[in-house]
Amino acid sequence: MGCIEALKPEVLLARISFKEAREYIESHAPEVHHVQPGFKLFGEYLIGVPPLAIGIENDNILFPFTKPCYGTFVLRLKDGAEVERFRSAMSAEMKRSLKGRGPKR
Amino acid sequence: MFERGGKALLLMGCPEVPVQTSLALYLCSRLRRDGWEVLVAGTGAALKLLEVADPERHYLSETMNLDDCIAKTVEGEMTFDICFVFMHNDAGVTYGATIRSISSARIYALIYGRGADELAEIIDFDCETIAAKAVHNPAPLKARLDKVMGWAA
């Protein structure tokens, strides 16, 4: 996940457990979505204990970031284009999910 | 008795607890003897410890960066039948849960360190847990591993 560190995100919480990161994002972000491990954000595959909470706050994305030797961090990164890409991916996922629940023909 | 052959992945995290390197080399040796193709993925430091300890590669074969391993597994470029995830902290559990989500392999959680019992309690994903309060002495963890794998004499 070296690429994300190179983007110089703001560190909101450091060296916490993954559960604490999820709880922080769920309670502090005005818009929260949940994804599975391996979801791609900022071009990198996310690590985590499912479900991974991803927060949206204006043009910012709040997300968990785990480093093997240092634990989990909650990062905030401003990127309007990535926010739109993320919302589109969530919308497509919801449509797929609803379609799967439709009546069988 | 454990079956033989196939592809095995060892997923190594931070090497700050000494037993990790010892158990990884032991697993490489034991699995290779049983016909497994063994890939070791880990942090740079974890892999360096193995490479320095086994310069002629008697035990170690293919190695890979941890993040590349996750990426190739998500993209379907890499598959494996069994995976041993080394865990001595919350980050190790996080990587284990990730592998559980992105792979259909059988997962073995090797849990060690002073907080092994507490760590084993927070694991709620499908895997076989092998836990011991091992820090410097790998023997207790090796004994549990041998028992689970059917390698005990």
Short mmCIF file of C-alpha atoms in Angstrom, two decimals:
data_model
loop_
_atom_site.label_atom_id
_atom_site.label_comp_id
_atom_site.label_asym_id
_atom_site.label_seq_id
_atom_site.Cartn_x
_atom_site.Cartn_y
_atom_site.Cartn_z
CA MET A 1 0.00 0.00 0.00
CA GLY A 2 2.95 2.27 -0.59
CA CYS A 3 0.96 4.28 -3.12
CA ILE A 4 -1.55 5.48 -0.54
CA GLU A 5 1.22 6.66 1.79
CA ALA A 6 2.72 8.59 -1.13
CA LEU A 7 -0.57 10.50 -1.47
CA LYS A 8 0.15 12.02 1.98
CA PRO A 9 -3.19 11.35 3.67
CA GLU A 10 -4.17 12.95 6.96
CA VAL A 11 -3.81 10.50 9.87
CA LEU A 12 -6.91 10.72 12.08
CA LEU A 13 -6.10 7.75 14.33
CA ALA A 14 -2.92 5.66 14.56
CA ARG A 15 -1.91 2.23 15.86
CA ILE A 16 -5.40 1.07 16.79
CA SER A 17 -7.25 -2.20 16.24
CA PHE A 18 -9.23 -2.78 13.07
CA LYS A 19 -12.47 -2.85 15.10
CA GLU A 20 -11.67 0.59 16.56
CA ALA A 21 -11.05 1.96 13.07
CA ARG A 22 -14.42 0.67 11.84
CA GLU A 23 -16.22 2.13 14.87
CA TYR A 24 -14.53 5.52 14.43
CA ILE A 25 -15.48 5.78 10.74
CA GLU A 26 -19.06 4.65 11.40
CA SER A 27 -19.53 7.22 14.16
CA HIS A 28 -17.70 10.21 12.61
CA ALA A 29 -18.38 10.14 8.86
CA PRO A 30 -21.67 11.69 7.65
CA GLU A 31 -21.94 9.05 4.89
CA VAL A 32 -20.77 5.48 5.48
CA HIS A 33 -20.57 2.49 3.13
CA HIS A 34 -19.35 -1.03 3.75
CA VAL A 35 -17.13 -3.04 1.42
CA GLN A 36 -15.34 -6.37 1.47
CA PRO A 37 -11.57 -6.86 1.80
CA GLY A 38 -9.91 -6.57 -1.60
CA PHE A 39 -12.02 -3.56 -2.61
CA LYS A 40 -9.91 -1.16 -4.67
CA LEU A 41 -9.49 2.38 -3.36
CA PHE A 42 -6.92 4.86 -4.65
CA GLY A 43 -5.65 2.05 -6.88
CA GLU A 44 -4.83 -0.25 -3.96
CA TYR A 45 -6.61 -3.31 -2.56
CA LEU A 46 -7.92 -2.74 0.95
CA ILE A 47 -6.95 -5.03 3.82
CA GLY A 48 -9.41 -5.62 6.64
CA VAL A 49 -11.81 -7.61 8.74
CA PRO A 50 -15.16 -7.52 6.92
CA PRO A 51 -17.16 -5.42 6.69
CA LEU A 52 -14.79 -2.51 6.03
CA ALA A 53 -16.36 0.87 6.77
CA ILE A 54 -15.58 3.63 4.28
CA GLY A 55 -16.67 7.17 5.13
CA ILE A 56 -17.43 10.08 2.84
CA GLU A 57 -17.17 13.65 4.12
CA ASN A 58 -17.56 16.23 1.32
CA ASP A 59 -14.64 15.52 -1.04
CA ASN A 60 -12.82 13.41 1.54
CA ILE A 61 -12.68 9.64 1.96
CA LEU A 62 -12.09 8.16 5.42
CA PHE A 63 -10.76 4.61 5.32
CA PRO A 64 -8.84 2.02 7.38
CA PHE A 65 -5.23 1.28 6.51
CA THR A 66 -3.34 -1.61 8.14
CA LYS A 67 0.44 -1.92 8.39
CA PRO A 68 1.79 -5.27 9.66
CA CYS A 69 4.16 -3.79 12.24
CA TYR A 70 2.11 -0.77 13.34
CA GLY A 71 -1.54 -1.82 13.41
CA THR A 72 -4.42 0.02 11.80
CA PHE A 73 -4.76 3.71 11.00
CA VAL A 74 -7.78 5.79 10.01
CA LEU A 75 -6.79 8.00 7.09
CA ARG A 76 -8.55 10.93 5.43
CA LEU A 77 -7.72 11.81 1.85
CA LYS A 78 -9.24 14.58 -0.27
CA ASP A 79 -10.02 13.42 -3.80
CA GLY A 80 -13.34 14.40 -5.37
CA ALA A 81 -12.84 12.14 -8.40
CA GLU A 82 -12.22 9.11 -6.17
CA VAL A 83 -15.33 9.97 -4.13
CA GLU A 84 -17.40 9.90 -7.35
CA ARG A 85 -15.79 6.66 -8.52
CA PHE A 86 -16.47 5.12 -5.12
CA ARG A 87 -20.13 6.23 -5.09
CA SER A 88 -20.61 4.83 -8.62
CA ALA A 89 -19.13 1.50 -7.54
CA MET A 90 -21.46 1.42 -4.51
CA SER A 91 -24.46 2.28 -6.67
CA ALA A 92 -23.61 -0.47 -9.17
CA GLU A 93 -23.17 -2.94 -6.32
CA MET A 94 -26.58 -2.02 -4.89
CA LYS A 95 -28.25 -2.49 -8.29
CA ARG A 96 -26.60 -5.92 -8.65
CA SER A 97 -27.78 -6.84 -5.17
CA LEU A 98 -31.38 -5.74 -5.82
CA LYS A 99 -31.44 -7.54 -9.17
CA GLY A 100 -30.34 -10.72 -7.45
CA ARG A 101 -33.34 -10.48 -5.11
CA GLY A 102 -35.93 -10.08 -7.89
CA PRO A 103 -38.61 -12.68 -8.70
CA LYS A 104 -37.42 -15.70 -10.64
CA ARG A 105 -38.88 -16.05 -14.11
CA MET B 1 -3.66 -37.50 8.53
CA PHE B 2 -3.13 -34.44 6.36
CA GLU B 3 -3.22 -34.83 2.59
CA ARG B 4 -0.07 -34.33 0.51
CA GLY B 5 0.74 -32.06 -2.39
CA GLY B 6 -0.80 -28.87 -3.76
CA LYS B 7 0.11 -25.24 -3.26
CA ALA B 8 0.74 -23.78 0.17
CA LEU B 9 1.08 -20.11 1.09
CA LEU B 10 2.79 -18.85 4.25
CA LEU B 11 1.69 -15.30 5.07
CA MET B 12 4.14 -13.56 7.38
CA GLY B 13 3.64 -10.28 9.17
CA CYS B 14 5.95 -8.19 11.34
CA PRO B 15 8.90 -10.35 12.44
CA GLU B 16 9.31 -8.77 15.90
CA VAL B 17 8.44 -12.05 17.68
CA PRO B 18 11.31 -14.51 17.12
CA VAL B 19 9.28 -17.71 16.74
CA GLN B 20 7.82 -16.56 13.40
CA THR B 21 11.04 -17.09 11.42
CA SER B 22 11.74 -20.44 13.05
CA LEU B 23 8.22 -21.78 12.44
CA ALA B 24 8.22 -20.51 8.86
CA LEU B 25 11.43 -22.38 8.00
CA TYR B 26 10.08 -25.47 9.74
CA LEU B 27 6.84 -25.28 7.74
CA CYS B 28 8.77 -24.80 4.48
CA SER B 29 10.81 -27.90 5.24
CA ARG B 30 7.90 -30.05 6.41
CA LEU B 31 5.50 -29.08 3.64
CA ARG B 32 8.14 -29.52 0.91
CA ARG B 33 8.91 -32.96 2.27
CA ASP B 34 5.22 -33.82 1.85
CA GLY B 35 5.23 -32.65 -1.76
CA TRP B 36 3.75 -29.17 -1.30
CA GLU B 37 4.81 -26.26 -3.46
CA VAL B 38 5.45 -23.51 -0.89
CA LEU B 39 5.24 -19.78 -1.50
CA VAL B 40 6.20 -17.40 1.31
CA ALA B 41 4.74 -13.90 1.31
CA GLY B 42 5.74 -11.36 3.91
CA THR B 43 7.04 -7.95 4.83
CA GLY B 44 10.50 -7.03 3.58
CA ALA B 45 12.08 -7.68 6.98
CA ALA B 46 10.29 -11.02 7.47
CA LEU B 47 11.56 -12.27 4.10
CA LYS B 48 15.11 -10.97 4.74
CA LEU B 49 15.29 -12.95 7.98
CA LEU B 50 14.42 -16.12 6.07
CA GLU B 51 16.73 -15.43 3.14
CA VAL B 52 19.74 -14.75 5.40
CA ALA B 53 19.05 -17.87 7.46
CA ASP B 54 18.73 -20.09 4.37
CA PRO B 55 21.19 -18.70 1.78
CA GLU B 56 21.35 -21.88 -0.26
CA ARG B 57 17.58 -22.23 -0.23
CA HIS B 58 17.44 -25.66 1.35
CA TYR B 59 14.02 -24.83 2.80
CA LEU B 60 12.87 -21.62 1.18
CA SER B 61 11.69 -21.54 -2.44
CA GLU B 62 9.51 -18.79 -3.92
CA THR B 63 9.01 -15.56 -1.98
CA MET B 64 6.77 -12.55 -2.58
CA ASN B 65 5.98 -9.15 -1.10
CA LEU B 66 2.87 -9.22 1.11
CA ASP B 67 0.96 -6.54 -0.80
CA ASP B 68 1.76 -8.14 -4.18
CA CYS B 69 0.41 -11.43 -2.81
CA ILE B 70 -2.89 -9.78 -1.80
CA ALA B 71 -3.17 -8.04 -5.20
CA LYS B 72 -2.48 -11.21 -7.22
CA THR B 73 -4.95 -13.19 -5.13
CA VAL B 74 -7.72 -10.59 -5.56
CA GLU B 75 -7.03 -10.44 -9.31
CA GLY B 76 -7.18 -14.24 -9.57
CA GLU B 77 -3.59 -14.48 -10.85
CA MET B 78 -2.59 -16.62 -7.90
CA THR B 79 -4.37 -19.48 -6.14
CA PHE B 80 -3.35 -21.81 -3.35
CA ASP B 81 -4.90 -24.74 -1.50
CA ILE B 82 -3.82 -24.01 2.06
CA CYS B 83 -2.55 -20.89 3.79
CA PHE B 84 -0.78 -20.47 7.13
CA VAL B 85 -1.21 -16.95 8.46
CA PHE B 86 1.22 -15.87 11.19
CA MET B 87 -0.51 -13.68 13.77
CA HIS B 88 0.84 -12.05 16.92
CA ASN B 89 -1.08 -8.76 16.75
CA ASP B 90 -4.33 -7.25 15.50
CA ALA B 91 -2.77 -6.52 12.09
CA GLY B 92 -2.01 -10.22 11.65
CA VAL B 93 -5.68 -11.03 12.32
CA THR B 94 -6.65 -8.34 9.79
CA TYR B 95 -4.49 -9.96 7.10
CA GLY B 96 -5.94 -13.37 8.01
CA ALA B 97 -9.51 -12.09 7.62
CA THR B 98 -8.55 -10.57 4.28
CA ILE B 99 -7.15 -13.85 2.96
CA ARG B 100 -10.29 -15.63 4.21
CA SER B 101 -12.42 -13.20 2.18
CA ILE B 102 -10.46 -13.30 -1.06
CA SER B 103 -9.50 -16.99 -1.20
CA SER B 104 -11.24 -20.32 -0.86
CA ALA B 105 -8.11 -21.97 0.55
CA ARG B 106 -8.10 -23.77 3.86
CA ILE B 107 -6.73 -21.28 6.40
CA TYR B 108 -4.56 -22.08 9.42
CA ALA B 109 -4.13 -19.23 11.91
CA LEU B 110 -0.78 -19.61 13.68
CA ILE B 111 -1.21 -17.45 16.79
CA TYR B 112 1.72 -16.74 19.08
CA GLY B 113 3.24 -14.06 21.31
CA ARG B 114 2.38 -13.08 24.87
CA GLY B 115 -1.22 -12.21 23.98
CA ALA B 116 -1.90 -15.38 21.96
CA ASP B 117 -4.95 -16.47 23.97
CA GLU B 118 -6.63 -13.05 23.79
CA LEU B 119 -5.87 -12.80 20.07
CA ALA B 120 -7.34 -16.25 19.39
CA GLU B 121 -10.61 -15.09 20.98
CA ILE B 122 -11.16 -12.23 18.52
CA ILE B 123 -10.88 -14.44 15.43
CA ASP B 124 -14.40 -14.92 14.10
CA PHE B 125 -13.70 -16.05 10.54
CA ASP B 126 -13.55 -19.61 9.28
CA CYS B 127 -10.10 -21.06 9.97
CA GLU B 128 -8.22 -23.64 12.02
CA THR B 129 -6.58 -21.89 14.97
CA ILE B 130 -3.24 -23.10 16.32
CA ALA B 131 -2.30 -20.96 19.32
CA ALA B 132 0.46 -20.96 21.94
CA LYS B 133 2.05 -18.29 24.15
CA ALA B 134 5.36 -18.70 22.32
CA VAL B 135 7.75 -15.74 22.07
CA HIS B 136 11.36 -16.99 22.05
CA ASN B 137 10.79 -20.73 22.26
CA PRO B 138 9.00 -22.16 19.20
CA ALA B 139 8.52 -25.63 20.74
CA PRO B 140 4.98 -25.12 22.18
CA LEU B 141 3.64 -23.75 18.89
CA LYS B 142 5.44 -26.43 16.88
CA ALA B 143 3.92 -29.13 19.10
CA ARG B 144 0.40 -27.78 18.45
CA LEU B 145 1.08 -27.40 14.74
CA ASP B 146 2.40 -30.98 14.53
CA LYS B 147 -0.70 -32.27 16.30
CA VAL B 148 -3.15 -30.45 14.01
CA MET B 149 -1.27 -31.44 10.87
CA GLY B 150 -0.82 -35.05 11.90
CA TRP B 151 2.98 -34.64 12.04
CA ALA B 152 3.38 -35.59 15.69
CA ALA B 153 5.63 -38.62 16.19
#
